[in-house]
PDB file of C-alpha atoms in Angstrom:
ATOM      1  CA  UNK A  29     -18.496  -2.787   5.913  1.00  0.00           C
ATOM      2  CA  UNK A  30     -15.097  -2.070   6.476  1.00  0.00           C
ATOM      3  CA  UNK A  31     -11.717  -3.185   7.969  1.00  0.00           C
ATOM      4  CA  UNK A  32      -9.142  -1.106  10.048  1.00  0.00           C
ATOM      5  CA  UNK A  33      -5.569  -2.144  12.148  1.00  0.00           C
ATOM      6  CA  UNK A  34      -3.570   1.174  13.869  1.00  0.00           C
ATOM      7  CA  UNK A  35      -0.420  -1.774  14.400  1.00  0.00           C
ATOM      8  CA  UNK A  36      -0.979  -3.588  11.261  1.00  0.00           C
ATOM      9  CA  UNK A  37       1.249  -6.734  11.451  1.00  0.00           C
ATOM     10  CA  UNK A  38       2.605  -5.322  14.486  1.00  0.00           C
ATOM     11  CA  UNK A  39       4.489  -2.914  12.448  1.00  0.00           C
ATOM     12  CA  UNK A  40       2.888   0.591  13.942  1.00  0.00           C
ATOM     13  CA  UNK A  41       0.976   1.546  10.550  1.00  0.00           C
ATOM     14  CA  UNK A  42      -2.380   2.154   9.932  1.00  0.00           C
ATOM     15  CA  UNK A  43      -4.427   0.333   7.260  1.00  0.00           C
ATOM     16  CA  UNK A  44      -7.592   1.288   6.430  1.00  0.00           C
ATOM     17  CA  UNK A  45     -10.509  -0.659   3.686  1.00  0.00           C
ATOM     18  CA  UNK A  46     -13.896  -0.496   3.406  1.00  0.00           C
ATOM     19  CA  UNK A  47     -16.691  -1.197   1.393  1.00  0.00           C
ATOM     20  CA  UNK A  48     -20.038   0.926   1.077  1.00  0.00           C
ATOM     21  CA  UNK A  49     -23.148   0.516  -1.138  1.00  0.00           C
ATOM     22  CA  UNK A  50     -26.447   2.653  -1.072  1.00  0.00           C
ATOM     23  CA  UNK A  51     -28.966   3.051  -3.247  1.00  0.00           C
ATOM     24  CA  UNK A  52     -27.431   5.673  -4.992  1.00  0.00           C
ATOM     25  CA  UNK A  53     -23.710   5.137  -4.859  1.00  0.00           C
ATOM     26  CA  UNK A  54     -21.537   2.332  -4.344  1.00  0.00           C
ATOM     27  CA  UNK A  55     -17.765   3.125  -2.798  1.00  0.00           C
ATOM     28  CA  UNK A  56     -14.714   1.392  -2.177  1.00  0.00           C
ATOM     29  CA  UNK A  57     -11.657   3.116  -0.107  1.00  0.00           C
ATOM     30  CA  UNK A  58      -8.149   1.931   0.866  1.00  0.00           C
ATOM     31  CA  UNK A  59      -5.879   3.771   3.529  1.00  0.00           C
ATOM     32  CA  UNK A  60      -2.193   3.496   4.769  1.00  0.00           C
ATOM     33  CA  UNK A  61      -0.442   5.348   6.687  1.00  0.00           C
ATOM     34  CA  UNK A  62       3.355   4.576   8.185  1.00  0.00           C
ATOM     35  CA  UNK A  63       4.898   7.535  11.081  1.00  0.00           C
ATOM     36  CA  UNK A  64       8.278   5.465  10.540  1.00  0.00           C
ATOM     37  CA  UNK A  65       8.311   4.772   6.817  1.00  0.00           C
ATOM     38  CA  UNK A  66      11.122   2.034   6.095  1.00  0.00           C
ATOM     39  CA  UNK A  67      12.208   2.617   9.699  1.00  0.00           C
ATOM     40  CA  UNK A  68      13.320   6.399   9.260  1.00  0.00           C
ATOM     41  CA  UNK A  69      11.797   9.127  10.705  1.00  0.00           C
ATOM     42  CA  UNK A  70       9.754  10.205   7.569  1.00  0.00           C
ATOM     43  CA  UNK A  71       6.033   9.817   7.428  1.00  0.00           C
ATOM     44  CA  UNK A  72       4.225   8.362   4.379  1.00  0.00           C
ATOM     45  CA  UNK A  73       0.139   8.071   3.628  1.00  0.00           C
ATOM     46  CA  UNK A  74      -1.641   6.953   0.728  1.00  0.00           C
ATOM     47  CA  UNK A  75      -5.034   6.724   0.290  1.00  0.00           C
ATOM     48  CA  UNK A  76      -7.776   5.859  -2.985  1.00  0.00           C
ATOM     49  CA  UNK A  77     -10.718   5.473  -3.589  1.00  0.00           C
ATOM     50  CA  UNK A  78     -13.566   4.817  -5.918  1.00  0.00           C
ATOM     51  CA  UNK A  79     -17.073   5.114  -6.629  1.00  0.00           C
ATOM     52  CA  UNK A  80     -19.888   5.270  -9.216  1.00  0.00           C
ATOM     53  CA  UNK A  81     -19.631   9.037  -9.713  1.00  0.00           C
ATOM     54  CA  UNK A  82     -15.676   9.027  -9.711  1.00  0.00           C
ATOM     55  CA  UNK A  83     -12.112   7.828  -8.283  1.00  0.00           C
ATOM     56  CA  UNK A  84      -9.206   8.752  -6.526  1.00  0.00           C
ATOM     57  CA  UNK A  85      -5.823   8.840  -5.094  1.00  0.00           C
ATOM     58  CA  UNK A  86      -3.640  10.678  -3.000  1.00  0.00           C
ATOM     59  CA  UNK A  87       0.007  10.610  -1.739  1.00  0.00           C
ATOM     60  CA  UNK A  88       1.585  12.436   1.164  1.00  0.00           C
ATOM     61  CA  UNK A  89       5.150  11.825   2.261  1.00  0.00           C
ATOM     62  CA  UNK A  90       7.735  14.036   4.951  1.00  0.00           C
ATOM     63  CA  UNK A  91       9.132  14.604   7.968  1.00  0.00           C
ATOM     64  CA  UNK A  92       7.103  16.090  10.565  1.00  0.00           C
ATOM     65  CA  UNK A  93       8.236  17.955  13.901  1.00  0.00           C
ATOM     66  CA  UNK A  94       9.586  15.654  16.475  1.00  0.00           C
ATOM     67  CA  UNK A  95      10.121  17.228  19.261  1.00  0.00           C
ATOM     68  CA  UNK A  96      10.631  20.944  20.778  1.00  0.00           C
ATOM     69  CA  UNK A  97      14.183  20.866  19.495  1.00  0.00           C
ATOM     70  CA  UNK A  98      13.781  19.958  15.883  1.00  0.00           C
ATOM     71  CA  UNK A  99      13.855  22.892  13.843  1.00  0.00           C
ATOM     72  CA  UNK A 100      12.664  22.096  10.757  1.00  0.00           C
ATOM     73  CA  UNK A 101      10.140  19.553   8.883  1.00  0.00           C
ATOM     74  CA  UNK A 102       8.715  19.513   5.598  1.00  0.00           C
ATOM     75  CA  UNK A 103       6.812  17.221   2.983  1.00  0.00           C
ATOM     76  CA  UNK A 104       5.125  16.955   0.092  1.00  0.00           C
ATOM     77  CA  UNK A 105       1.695  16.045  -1.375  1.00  0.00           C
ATOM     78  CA  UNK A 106      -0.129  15.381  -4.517  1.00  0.00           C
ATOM     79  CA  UNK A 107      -3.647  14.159  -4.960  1.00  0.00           C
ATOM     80  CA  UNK A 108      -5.391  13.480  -7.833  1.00  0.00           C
ATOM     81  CA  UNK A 109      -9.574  12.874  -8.293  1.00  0.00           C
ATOM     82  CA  UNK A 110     -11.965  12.877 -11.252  1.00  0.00           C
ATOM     83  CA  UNK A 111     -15.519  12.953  -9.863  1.00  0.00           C
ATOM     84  CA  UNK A 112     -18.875  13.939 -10.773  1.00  0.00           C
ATOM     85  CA  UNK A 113     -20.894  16.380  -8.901  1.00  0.00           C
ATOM     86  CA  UNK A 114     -24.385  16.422  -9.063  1.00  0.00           C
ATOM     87  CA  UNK A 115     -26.228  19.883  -9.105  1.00  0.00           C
ATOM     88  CA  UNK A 116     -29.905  18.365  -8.634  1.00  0.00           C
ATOM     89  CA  UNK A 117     -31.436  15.507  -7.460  1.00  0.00           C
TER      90      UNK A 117
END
């Protein structure tokens, strides 16, 4: 089951949830993501997430291109996730 707004309180950014359950893994998720973060031009998302075999999280923040005039953007990213992978079944 899960939950998503693209103009969440009618502010233009994204929030994301939702729930999952299998019979082999269980998984919750959360998303956000804001093109005019505190009414500037820079863009932040967030994201995390976790499970039975693991978690985690993620930042990104910047400024990306605009327009053909703009010359320059950047930004900046981390992520961080401690999961299990399974080999065999």
């Amino acid at each position: 089951i899960g939950l998503a707004d693209s103009n969440f309180l009618g502010g233009g950014q994204r929030l994301e949830a939702e729930y999952s359950q299998d019979e082999s893994r269980e998984s919750i998720s959360a998303f956000f993501d804001d093109a005019r973060f505190l009414d500037s031009y820079n863009r932040l998302s967030t994201f995390y997430f976790t499970r039975n075999d693991g978690e985690g999280y993620g930042l990104s923040y910047g400024r990306p291109f605009r327009s053909t005039v703009e010359r320059s953007s950047w930004s900046f990213s981390g992520r961080q996730s401690d999961t299990v992978g399974r080999l065999f079944q």
